[in-house]
JSON list of C-alpha atoms in Angstrom, two decimals:
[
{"chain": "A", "resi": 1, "resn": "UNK", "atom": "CA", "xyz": [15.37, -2.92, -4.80]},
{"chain": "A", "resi": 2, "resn": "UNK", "atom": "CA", "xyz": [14.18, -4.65, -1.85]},
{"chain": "A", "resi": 3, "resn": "UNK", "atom": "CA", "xyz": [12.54, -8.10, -2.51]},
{"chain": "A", "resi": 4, "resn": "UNK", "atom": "CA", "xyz": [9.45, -9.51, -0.95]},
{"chain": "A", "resi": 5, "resn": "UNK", "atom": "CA", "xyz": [9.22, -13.08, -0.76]},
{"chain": "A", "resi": 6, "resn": "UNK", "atom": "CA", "xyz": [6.03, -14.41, 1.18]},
{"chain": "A", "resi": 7, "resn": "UNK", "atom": "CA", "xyz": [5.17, -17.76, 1.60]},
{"chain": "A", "resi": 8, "resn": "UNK", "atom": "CA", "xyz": [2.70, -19.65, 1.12]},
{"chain": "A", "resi": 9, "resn": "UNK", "atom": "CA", "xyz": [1.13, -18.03, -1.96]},
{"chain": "A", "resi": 10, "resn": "UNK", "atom": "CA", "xyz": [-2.29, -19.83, -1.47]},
{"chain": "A", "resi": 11, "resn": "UNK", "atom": "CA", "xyz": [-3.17, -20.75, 1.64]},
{"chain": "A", "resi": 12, "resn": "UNK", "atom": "CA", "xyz": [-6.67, -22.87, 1.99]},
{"chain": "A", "resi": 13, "resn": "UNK", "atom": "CA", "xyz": [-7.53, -22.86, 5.54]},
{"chain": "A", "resi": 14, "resn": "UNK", "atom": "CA", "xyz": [-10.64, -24.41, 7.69]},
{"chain": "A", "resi": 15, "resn": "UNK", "atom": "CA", "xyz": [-12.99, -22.33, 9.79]},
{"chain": "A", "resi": 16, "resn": "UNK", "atom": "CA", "xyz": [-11.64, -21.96, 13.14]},
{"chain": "A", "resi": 17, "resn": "UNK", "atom": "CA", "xyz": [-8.33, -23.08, 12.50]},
{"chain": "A", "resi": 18, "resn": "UNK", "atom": "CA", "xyz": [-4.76, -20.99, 12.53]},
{"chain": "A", "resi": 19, "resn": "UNK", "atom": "CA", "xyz": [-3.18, -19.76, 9.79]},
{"chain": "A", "resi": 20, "resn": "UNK", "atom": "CA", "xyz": [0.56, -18.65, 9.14]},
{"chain": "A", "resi": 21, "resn": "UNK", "atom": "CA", "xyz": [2.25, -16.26, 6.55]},
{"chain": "A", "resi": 22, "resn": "UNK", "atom": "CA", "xyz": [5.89, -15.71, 5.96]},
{"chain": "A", "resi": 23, "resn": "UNK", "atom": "CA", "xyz": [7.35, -12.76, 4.58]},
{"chain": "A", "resi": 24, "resn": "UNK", "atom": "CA", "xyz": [11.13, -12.28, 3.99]},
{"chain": "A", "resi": 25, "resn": "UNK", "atom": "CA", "xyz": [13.12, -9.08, 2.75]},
{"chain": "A", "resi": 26, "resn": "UNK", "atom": "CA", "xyz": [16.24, -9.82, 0.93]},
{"chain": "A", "resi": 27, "resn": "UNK", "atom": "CA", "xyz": [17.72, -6.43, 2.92]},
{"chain": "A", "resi": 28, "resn": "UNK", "atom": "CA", "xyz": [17.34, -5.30, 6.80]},
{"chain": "A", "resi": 29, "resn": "UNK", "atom": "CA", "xyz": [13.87, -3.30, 7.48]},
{"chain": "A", "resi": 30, "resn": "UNK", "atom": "CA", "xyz": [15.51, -1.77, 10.30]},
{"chain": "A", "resi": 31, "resn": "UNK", "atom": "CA", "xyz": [15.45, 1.94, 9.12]},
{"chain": "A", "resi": 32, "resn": "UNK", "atom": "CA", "xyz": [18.34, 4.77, 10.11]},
{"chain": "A", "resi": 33, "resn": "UNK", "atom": "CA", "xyz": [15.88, 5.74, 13.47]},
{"chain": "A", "resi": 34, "resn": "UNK", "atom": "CA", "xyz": [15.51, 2.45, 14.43]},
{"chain": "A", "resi": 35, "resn": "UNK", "atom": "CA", "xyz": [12.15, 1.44, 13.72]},
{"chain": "A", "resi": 36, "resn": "UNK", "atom": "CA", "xyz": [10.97, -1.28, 11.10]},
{"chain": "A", "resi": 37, "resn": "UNK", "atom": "CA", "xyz": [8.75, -0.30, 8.79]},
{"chain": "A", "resi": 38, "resn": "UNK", "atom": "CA", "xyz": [7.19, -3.30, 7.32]},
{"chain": "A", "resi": 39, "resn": "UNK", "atom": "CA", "xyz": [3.11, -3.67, 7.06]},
{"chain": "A", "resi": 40, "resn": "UNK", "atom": "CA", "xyz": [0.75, -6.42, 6.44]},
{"chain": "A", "resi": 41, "resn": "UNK", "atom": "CA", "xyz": [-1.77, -5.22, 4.06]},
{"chain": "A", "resi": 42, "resn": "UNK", "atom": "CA", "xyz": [-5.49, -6.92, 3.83]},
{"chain": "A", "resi": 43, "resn": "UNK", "atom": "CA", "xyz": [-6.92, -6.73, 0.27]},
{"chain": "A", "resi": 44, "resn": "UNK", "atom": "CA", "xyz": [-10.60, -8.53, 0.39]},
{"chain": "A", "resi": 45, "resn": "UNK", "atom": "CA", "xyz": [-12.64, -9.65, -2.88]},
{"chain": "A", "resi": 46, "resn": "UNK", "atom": "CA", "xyz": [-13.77, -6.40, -4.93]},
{"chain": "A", "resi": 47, "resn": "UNK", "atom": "CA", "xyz": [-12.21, -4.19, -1.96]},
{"chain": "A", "resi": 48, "resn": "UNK", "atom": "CA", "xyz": [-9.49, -1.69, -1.56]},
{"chain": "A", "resi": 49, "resn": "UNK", "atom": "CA", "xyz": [-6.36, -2.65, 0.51]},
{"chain": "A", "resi": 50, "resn": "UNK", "atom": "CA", "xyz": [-6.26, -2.09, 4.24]},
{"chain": "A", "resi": 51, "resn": "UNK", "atom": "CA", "xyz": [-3.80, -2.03, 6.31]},
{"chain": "A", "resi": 52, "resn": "UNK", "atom": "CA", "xyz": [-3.77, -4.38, 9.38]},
{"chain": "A", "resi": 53, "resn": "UNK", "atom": "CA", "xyz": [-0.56, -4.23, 11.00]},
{"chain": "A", "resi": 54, "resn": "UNK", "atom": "CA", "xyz": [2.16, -1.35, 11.36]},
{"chain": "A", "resi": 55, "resn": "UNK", "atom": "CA", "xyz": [5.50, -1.29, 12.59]},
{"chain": "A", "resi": 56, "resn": "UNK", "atom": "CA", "xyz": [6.14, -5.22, 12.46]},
{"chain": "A", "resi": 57, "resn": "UNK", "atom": "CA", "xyz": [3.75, -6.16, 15.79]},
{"chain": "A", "resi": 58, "resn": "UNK", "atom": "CA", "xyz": [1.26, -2.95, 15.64]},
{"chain": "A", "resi": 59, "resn": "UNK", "atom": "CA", "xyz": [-2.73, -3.85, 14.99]},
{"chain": "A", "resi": 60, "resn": "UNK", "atom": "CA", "xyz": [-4.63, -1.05, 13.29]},
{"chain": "A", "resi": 61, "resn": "UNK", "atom": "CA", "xyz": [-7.99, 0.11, 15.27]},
{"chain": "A", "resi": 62, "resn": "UNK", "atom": "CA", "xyz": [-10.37, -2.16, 14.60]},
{"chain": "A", "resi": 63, "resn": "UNK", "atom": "CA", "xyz": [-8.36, -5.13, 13.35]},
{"chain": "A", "resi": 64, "resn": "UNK", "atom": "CA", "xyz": [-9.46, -8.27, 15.34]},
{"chain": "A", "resi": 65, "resn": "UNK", "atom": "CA", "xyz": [-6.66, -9.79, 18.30]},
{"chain": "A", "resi": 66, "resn": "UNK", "atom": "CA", "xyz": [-7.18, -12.89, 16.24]},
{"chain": "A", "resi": 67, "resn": "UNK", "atom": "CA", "xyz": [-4.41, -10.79, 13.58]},
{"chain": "A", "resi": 68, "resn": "UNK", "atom": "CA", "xyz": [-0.69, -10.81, 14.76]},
{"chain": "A", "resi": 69, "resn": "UNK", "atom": "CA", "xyz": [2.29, -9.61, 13.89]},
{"chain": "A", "resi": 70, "resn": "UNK", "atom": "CA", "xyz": [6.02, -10.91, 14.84]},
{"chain": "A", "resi": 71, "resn": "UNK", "atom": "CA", "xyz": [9.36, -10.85, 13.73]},
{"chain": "A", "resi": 72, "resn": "UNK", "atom": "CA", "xyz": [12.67, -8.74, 13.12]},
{"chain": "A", "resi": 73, "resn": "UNK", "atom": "CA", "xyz": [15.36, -7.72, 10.78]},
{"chain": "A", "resi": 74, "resn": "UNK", "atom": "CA", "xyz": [14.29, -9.79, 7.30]},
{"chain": "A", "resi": 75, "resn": "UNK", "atom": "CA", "xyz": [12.27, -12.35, 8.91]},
{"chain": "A", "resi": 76, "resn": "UNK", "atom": "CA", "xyz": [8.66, -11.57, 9.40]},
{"chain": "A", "resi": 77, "resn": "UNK", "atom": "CA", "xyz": [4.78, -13.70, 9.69]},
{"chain": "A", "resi": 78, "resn": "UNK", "atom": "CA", "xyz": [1.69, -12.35, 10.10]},
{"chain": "A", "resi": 79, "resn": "UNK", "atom": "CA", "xyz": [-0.67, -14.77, 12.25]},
{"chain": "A", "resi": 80, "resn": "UNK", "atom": "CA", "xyz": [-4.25, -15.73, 12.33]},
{"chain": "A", "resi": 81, "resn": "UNK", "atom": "CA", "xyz": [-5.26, -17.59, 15.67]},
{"chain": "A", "resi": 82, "resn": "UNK", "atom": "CA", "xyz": [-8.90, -19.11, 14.13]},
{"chain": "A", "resi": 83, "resn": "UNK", "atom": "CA", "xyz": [-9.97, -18.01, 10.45]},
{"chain": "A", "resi": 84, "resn": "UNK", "atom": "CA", "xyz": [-13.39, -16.59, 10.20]},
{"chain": "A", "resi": 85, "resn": "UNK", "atom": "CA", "xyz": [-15.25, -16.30, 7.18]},
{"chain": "A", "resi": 86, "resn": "UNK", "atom": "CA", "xyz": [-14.77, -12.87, 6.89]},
{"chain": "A", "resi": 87, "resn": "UNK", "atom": "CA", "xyz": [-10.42, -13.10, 6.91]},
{"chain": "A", "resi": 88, "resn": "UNK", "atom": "CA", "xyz": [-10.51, -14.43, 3.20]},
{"chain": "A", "resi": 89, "resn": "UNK", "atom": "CA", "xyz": [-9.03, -12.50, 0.50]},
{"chain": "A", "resi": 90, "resn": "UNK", "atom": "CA", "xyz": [-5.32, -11.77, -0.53]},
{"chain": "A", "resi": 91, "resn": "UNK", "atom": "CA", "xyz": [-2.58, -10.54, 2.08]},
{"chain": "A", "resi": 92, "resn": "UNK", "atom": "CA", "xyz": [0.15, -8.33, 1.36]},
{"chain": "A", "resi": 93, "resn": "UNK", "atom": "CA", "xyz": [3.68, -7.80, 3.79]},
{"chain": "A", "resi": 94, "resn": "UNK", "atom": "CA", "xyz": [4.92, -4.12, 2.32]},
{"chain": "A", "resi": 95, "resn": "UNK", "atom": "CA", "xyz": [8.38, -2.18, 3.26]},
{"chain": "A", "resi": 96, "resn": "UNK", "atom": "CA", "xyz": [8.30, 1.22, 3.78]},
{"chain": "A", "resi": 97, "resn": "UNK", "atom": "CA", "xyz": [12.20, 1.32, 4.93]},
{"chain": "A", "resi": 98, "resn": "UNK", "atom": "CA", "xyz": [13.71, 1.47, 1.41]},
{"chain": "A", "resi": 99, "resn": "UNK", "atom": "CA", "xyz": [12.98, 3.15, -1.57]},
{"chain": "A", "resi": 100, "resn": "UNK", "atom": "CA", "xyz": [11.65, 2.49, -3.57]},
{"chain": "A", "resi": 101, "resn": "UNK", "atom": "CA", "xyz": [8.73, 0.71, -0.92]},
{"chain": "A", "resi": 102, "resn": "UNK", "atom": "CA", "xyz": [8.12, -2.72, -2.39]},
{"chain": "A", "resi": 103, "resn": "UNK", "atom": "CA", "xyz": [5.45, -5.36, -1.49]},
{"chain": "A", "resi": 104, "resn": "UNK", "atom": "CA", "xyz": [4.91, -8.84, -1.52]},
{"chain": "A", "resi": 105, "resn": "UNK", "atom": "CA", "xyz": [3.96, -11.17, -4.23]},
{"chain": "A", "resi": 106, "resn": "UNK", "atom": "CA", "xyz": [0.64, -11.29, -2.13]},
{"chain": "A", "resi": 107, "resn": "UNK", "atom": "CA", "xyz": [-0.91, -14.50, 0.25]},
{"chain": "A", "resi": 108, "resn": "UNK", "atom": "CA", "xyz": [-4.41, -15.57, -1.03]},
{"chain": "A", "resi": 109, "resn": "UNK", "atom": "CA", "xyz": [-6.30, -17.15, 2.26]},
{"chain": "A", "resi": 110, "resn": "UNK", "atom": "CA", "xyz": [-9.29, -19.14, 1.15]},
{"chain": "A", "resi": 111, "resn": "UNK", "atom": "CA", "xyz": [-12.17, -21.30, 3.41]},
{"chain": "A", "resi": 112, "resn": "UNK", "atom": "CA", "xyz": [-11.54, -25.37, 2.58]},
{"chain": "B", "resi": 1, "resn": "UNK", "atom": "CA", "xyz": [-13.35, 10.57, 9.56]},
{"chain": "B", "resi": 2, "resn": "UNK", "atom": "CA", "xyz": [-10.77, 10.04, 7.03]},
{"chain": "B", "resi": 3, "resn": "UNK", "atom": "CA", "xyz": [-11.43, 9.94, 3.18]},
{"chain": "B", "resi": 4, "resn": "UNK", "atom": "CA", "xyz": [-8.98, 9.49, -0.52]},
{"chain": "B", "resi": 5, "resn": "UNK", "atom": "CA", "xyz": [-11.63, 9.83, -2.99]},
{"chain": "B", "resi": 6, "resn": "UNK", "atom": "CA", "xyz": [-9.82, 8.90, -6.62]},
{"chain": "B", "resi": 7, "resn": "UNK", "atom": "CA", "xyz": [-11.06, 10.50, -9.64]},
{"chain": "B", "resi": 8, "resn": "UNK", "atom": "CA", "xyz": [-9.79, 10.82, -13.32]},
{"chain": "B", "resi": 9, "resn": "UNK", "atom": "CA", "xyz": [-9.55, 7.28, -14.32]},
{"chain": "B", "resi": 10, "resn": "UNK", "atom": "CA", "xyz": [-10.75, 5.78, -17.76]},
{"chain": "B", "resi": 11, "resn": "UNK", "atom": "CA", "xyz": [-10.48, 4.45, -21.33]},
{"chain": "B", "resi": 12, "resn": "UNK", "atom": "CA", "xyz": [-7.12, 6.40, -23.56]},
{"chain": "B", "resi": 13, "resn": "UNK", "atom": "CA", "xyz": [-4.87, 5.37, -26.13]},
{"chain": "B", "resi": 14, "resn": "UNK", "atom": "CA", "xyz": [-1.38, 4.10, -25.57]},
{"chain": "B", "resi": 15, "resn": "UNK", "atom": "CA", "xyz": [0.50, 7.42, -26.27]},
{"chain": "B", "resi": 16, "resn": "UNK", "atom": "CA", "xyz": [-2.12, 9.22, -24.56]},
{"chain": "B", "resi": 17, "resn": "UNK", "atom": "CA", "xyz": [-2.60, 11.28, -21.08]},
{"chain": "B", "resi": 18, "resn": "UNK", "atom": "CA", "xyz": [-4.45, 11.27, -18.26]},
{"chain": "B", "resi": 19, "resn": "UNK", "atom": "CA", "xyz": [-4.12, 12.91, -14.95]},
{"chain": "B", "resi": 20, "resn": "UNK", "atom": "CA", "xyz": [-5.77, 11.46, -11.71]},
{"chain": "B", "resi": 21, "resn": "UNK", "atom": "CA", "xyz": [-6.85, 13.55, -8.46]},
{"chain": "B", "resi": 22, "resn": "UNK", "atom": "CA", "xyz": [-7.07, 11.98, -5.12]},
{"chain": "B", "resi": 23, "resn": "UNK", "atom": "CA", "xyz": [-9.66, 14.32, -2.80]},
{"chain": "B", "resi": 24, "resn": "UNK", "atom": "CA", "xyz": [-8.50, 13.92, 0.78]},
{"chain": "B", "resi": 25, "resn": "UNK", "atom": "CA", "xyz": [-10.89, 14.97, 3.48]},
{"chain": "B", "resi": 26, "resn": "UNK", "atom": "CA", "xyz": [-11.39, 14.15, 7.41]},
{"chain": "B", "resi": 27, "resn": "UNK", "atom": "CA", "xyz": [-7.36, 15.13, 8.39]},
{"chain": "B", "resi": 28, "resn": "UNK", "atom": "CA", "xyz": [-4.96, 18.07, 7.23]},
{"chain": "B", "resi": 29, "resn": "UNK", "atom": "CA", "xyz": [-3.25, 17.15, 3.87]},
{"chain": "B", "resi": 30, "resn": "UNK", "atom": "CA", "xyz": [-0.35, 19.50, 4.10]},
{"chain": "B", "resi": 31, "resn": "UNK", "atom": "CA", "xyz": [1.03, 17.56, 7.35]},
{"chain": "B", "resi": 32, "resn": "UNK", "atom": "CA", "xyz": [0.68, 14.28, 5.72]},
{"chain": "B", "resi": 33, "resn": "UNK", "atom": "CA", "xyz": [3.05, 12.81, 2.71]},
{"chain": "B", "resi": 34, "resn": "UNK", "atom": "CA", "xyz": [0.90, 10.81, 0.23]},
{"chain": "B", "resi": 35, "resn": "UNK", "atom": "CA", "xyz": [1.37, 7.99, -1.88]},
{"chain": "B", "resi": 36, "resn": "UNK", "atom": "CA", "xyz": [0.26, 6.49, -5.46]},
{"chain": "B", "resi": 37, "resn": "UNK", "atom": "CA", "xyz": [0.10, 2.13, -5.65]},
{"chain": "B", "resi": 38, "resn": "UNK", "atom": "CA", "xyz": [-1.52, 0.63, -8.52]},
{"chain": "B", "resi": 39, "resn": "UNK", "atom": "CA", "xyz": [-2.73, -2.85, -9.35]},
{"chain": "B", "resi": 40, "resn": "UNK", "atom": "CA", "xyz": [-2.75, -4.44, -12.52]},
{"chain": "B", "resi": 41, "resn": "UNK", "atom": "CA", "xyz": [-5.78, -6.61, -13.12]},
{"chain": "B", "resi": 42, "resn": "UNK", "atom": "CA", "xyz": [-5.81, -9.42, -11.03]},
{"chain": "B", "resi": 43, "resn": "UNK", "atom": "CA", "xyz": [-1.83, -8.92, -10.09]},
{"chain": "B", "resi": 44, "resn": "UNK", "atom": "CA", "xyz": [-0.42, -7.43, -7.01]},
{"chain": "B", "resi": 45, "resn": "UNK", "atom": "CA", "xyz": [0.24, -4.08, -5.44]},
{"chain": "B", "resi": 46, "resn": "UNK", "atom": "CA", "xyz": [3.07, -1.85, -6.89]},
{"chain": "B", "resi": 47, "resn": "UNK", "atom": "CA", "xyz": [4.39, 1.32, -5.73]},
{"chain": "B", "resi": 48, "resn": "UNK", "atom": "CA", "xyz": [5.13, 4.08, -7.96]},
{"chain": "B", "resi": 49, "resn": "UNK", "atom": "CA", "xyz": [5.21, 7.56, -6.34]},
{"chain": "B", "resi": 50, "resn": "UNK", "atom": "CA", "xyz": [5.55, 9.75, -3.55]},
{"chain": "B", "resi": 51, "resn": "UNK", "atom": "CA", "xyz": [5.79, 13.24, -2.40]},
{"chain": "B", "resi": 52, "resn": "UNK", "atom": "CA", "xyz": [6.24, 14.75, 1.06]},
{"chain": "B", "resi": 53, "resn": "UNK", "atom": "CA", "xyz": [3.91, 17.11, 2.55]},
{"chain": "B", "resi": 54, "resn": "UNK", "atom": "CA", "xyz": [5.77, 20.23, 1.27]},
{"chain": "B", "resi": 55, "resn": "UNK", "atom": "CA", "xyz": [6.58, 18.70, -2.35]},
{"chain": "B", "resi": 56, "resn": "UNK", "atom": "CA", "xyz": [10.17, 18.91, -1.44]},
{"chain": "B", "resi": 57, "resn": "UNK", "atom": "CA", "xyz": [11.06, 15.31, -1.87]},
{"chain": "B", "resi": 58, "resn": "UNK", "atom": "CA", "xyz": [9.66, 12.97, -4.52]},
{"chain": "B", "resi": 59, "resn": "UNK", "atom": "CA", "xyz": [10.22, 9.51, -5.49]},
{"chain": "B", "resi": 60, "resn": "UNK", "atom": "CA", "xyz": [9.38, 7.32, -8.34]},
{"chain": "B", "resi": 61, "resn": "UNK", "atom": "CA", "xyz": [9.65, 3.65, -9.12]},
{"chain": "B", "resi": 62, "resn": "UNK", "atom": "CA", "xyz": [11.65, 2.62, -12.40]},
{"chain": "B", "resi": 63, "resn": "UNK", "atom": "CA", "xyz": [8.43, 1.88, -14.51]},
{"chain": "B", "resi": 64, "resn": "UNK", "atom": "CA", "xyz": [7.25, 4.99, -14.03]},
{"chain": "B", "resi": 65, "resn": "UNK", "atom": "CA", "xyz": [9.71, 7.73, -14.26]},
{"chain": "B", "resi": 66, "resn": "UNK", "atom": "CA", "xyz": [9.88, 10.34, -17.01]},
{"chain": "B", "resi": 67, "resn": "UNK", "atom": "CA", "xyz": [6.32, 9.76, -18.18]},
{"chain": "B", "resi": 68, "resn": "UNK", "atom": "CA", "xyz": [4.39, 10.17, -14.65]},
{"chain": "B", "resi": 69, "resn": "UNK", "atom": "CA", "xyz": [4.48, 13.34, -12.52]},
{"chain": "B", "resi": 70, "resn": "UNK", "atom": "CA", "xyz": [2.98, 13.17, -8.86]},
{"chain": "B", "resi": 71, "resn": "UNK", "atom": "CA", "xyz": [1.85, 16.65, -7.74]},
{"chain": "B", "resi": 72, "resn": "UNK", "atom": "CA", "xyz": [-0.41, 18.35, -4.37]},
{"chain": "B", "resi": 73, "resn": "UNK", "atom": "CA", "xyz": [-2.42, 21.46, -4.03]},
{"chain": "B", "resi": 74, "resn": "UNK", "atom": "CA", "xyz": [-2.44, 21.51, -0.12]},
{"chain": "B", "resi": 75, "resn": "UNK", "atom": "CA", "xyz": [-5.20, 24.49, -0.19]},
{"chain": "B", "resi": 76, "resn": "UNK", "atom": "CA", "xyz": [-7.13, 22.52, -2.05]},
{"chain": "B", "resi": 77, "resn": "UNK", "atom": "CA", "xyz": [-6.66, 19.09, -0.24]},
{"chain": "B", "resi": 78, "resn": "UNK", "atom": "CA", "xyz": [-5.84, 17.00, -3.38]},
{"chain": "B", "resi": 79, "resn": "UNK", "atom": "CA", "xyz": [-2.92, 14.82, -4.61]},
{"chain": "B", "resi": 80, "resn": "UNK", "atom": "CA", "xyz": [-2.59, 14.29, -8.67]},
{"chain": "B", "resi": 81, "resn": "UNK", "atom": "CA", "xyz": [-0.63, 12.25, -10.74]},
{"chain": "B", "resi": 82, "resn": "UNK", "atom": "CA", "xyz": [0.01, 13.09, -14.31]},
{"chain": "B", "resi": 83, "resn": "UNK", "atom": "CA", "xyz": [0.96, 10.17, -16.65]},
{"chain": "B", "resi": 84, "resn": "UNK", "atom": "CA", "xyz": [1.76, 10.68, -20.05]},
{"chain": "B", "resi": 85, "resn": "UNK", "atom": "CA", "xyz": [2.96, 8.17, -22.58]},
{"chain": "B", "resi": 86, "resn": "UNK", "atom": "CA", "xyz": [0.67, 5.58, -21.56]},
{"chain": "B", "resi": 87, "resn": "UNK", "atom": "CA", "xyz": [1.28, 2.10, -22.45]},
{"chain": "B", "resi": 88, "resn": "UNK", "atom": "CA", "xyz": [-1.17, -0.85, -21.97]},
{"chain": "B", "resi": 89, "resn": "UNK", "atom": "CA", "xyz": [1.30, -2.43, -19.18]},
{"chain": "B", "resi": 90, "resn": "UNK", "atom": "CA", "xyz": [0.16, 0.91, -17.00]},
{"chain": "B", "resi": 91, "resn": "UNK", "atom": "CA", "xyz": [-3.59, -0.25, -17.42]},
{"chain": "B", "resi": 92, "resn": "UNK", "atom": "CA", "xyz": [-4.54, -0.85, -13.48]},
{"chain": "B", "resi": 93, "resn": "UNK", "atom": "CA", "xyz": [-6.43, 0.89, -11.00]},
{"chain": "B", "resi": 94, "resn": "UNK", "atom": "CA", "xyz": [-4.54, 3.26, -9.30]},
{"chain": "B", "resi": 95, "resn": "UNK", "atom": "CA", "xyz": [-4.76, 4.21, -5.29]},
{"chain": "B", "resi": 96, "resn": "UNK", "atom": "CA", "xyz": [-4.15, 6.91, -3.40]},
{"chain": "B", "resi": 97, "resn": "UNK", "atom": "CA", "xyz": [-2.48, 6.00, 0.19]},
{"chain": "B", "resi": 98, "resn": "UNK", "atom": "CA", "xyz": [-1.47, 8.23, 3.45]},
{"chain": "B", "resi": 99, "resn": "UNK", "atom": "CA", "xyz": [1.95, 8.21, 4.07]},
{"chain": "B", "resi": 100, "resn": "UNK", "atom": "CA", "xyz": [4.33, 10.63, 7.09]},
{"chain": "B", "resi": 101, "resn": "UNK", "atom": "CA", "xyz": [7.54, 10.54, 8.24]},
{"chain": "B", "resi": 102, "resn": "UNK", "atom": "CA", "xyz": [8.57, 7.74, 10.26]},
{"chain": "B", "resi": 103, "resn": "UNK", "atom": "CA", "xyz": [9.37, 10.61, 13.41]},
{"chain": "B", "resi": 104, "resn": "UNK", "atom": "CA", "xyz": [5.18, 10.18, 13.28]},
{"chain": "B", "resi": 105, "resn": "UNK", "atom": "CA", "xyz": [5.40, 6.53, 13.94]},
{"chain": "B", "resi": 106, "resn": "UNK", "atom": "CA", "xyz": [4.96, 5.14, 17.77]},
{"chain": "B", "resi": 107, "resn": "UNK", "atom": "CA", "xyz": [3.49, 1.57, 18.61]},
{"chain": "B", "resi": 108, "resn": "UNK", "atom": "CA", "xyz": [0.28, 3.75, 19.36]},
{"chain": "B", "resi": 109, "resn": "UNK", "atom": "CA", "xyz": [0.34, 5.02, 15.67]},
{"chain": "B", "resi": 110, "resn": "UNK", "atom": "CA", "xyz": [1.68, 5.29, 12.56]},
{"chain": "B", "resi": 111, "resn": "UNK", "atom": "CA", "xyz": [0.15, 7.15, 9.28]},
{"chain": "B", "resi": 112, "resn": "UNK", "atom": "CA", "xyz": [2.44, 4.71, 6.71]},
{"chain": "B", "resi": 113, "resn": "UNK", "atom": "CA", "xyz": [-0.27, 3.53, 4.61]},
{"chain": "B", "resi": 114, "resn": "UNK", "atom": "CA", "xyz": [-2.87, 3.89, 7.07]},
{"chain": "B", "resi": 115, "resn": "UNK", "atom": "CA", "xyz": [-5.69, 5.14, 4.79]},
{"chain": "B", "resi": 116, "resn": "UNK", "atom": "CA", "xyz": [-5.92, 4.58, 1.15]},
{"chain": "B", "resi": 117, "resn": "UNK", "atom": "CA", "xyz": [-8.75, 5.58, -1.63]},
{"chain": "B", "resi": 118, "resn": "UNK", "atom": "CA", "xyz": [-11.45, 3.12, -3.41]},
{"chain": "B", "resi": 119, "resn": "UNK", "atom": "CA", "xyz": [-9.04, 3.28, -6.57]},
{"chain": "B", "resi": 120, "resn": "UNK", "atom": "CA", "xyz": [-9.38, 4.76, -10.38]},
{"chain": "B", "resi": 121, "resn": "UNK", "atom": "CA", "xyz": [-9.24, 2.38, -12.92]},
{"chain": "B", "resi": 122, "resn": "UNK", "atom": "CA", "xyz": [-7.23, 3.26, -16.07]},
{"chain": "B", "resi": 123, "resn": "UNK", "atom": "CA", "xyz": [-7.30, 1.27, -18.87]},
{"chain": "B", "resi": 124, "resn": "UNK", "atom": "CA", "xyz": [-4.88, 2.26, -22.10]},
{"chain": "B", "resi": 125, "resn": "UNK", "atom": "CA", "xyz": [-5.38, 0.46, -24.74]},
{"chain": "B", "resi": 126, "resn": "UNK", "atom": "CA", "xyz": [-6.62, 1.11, -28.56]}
]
């Protein structure tokens, strides 16, 4: 199986300030076609998960340009340019390359 | 607008069966492949099943296989999942997700895990 190691597993970040998350496969996300399939999922308090970004780089309607996505091969962060309020809650990087799909241990973002 | 509406969820005895639905409404099931995660009480997200839009290919994770069964009624836009010898490790709440094959996938869009359901909980346990 695929392993998902993200890091930092709790992340306590000011208001207004940028926040980081690594996520590394153990195996290549690049699929047979050419694409990566790797996600970062949003899960806030009491909510279902959501996804936020597709494809590596790829924001989902609605998700805020603060939210980015970079990175190729087994290497991969999701960015936040200035935490808001509303950005806090556990974040998931998922594989959809491999079977069977596997996700992260999970990122919990919290306000200092 | 799209909608996984979860259903089937509650208390049974390790041993025991349940089957779960997943009502999908707001897109055409029978294009889409569809997906069941679950999430242990305050753990993380784990896959455990798929099944493409014709039922032709299915896939199970390790923890899962030979007691769960994931199923679709395409006429009647629903997904199920029948699990049977419960044990109280498989107490979570379970979610449906949208899935499609990655030929659907474009930097404009990509149904992988683009919509998923409130979530069921199950709880097995005597």
């Amino acid at each position: 199986d695929v392993v998902m190691t993200q890091s930092p597993l709790s992340l306590p970040v000011t208001l207004g300030q940028p926040a980081s998350i690594s996520c590394r496969s153990s195996q290549s996300l690049v699929y047979s076609d050419g694409k990566t399939y790797l996600n970062w999922i949003q899960q806030r308090p009491g909510q279902s998960p959501r996804r936020l970004i597709y494809m590596v780089s790829n924001r989902d309607s609605g998700v805020p340009d603060r939210f980015s996505g970079s990175g190729s091969g087994t290497d991969f962060t999701l960015k936040i340019s200035r935490v808001e309020a509303e950005d806090v809650g556990v974040y998931y990087c998922m594989q959809s390359t491999h079977w069977p799909r596997t996700f992260g241990q999970g990122t919990k973002v919290e306000i200092k | 607008e799209v909608q996984l509406v979860e259903s089937g969820g509650g208390l049974v005895q390790p041993g025991g069966s349940l089957r779960l639905s997943c009502a999908a409404s707001g897109f055409t099931l029978s294009r889409y492949s569809m997906n069941w995660v679950r999430q242990a009480p305050g753990k993380g997200l784990e896959w455990i099943s798929y099944i493409s839009s014709s039922s032709s290919t299915i896939h199970y994770a390790d923890s899962v296989k030979g007691r769960f069964s994931i199923s679709r009624d395409n006429a009647k836009n629903s997904l199920y999942l029948q699990m049977n010898t419960l044990r109280a490790e498989d107490t979570a709440v379970y979610y449906c997700a949208r899935d499609s094959p990655g030929a659907d996938c474009s930097s404009s869009s990509c149904p992988k895990y683009d919509y998923w359901g409130q979530g069921t909980l199950v709880t097995v346990s005597s």
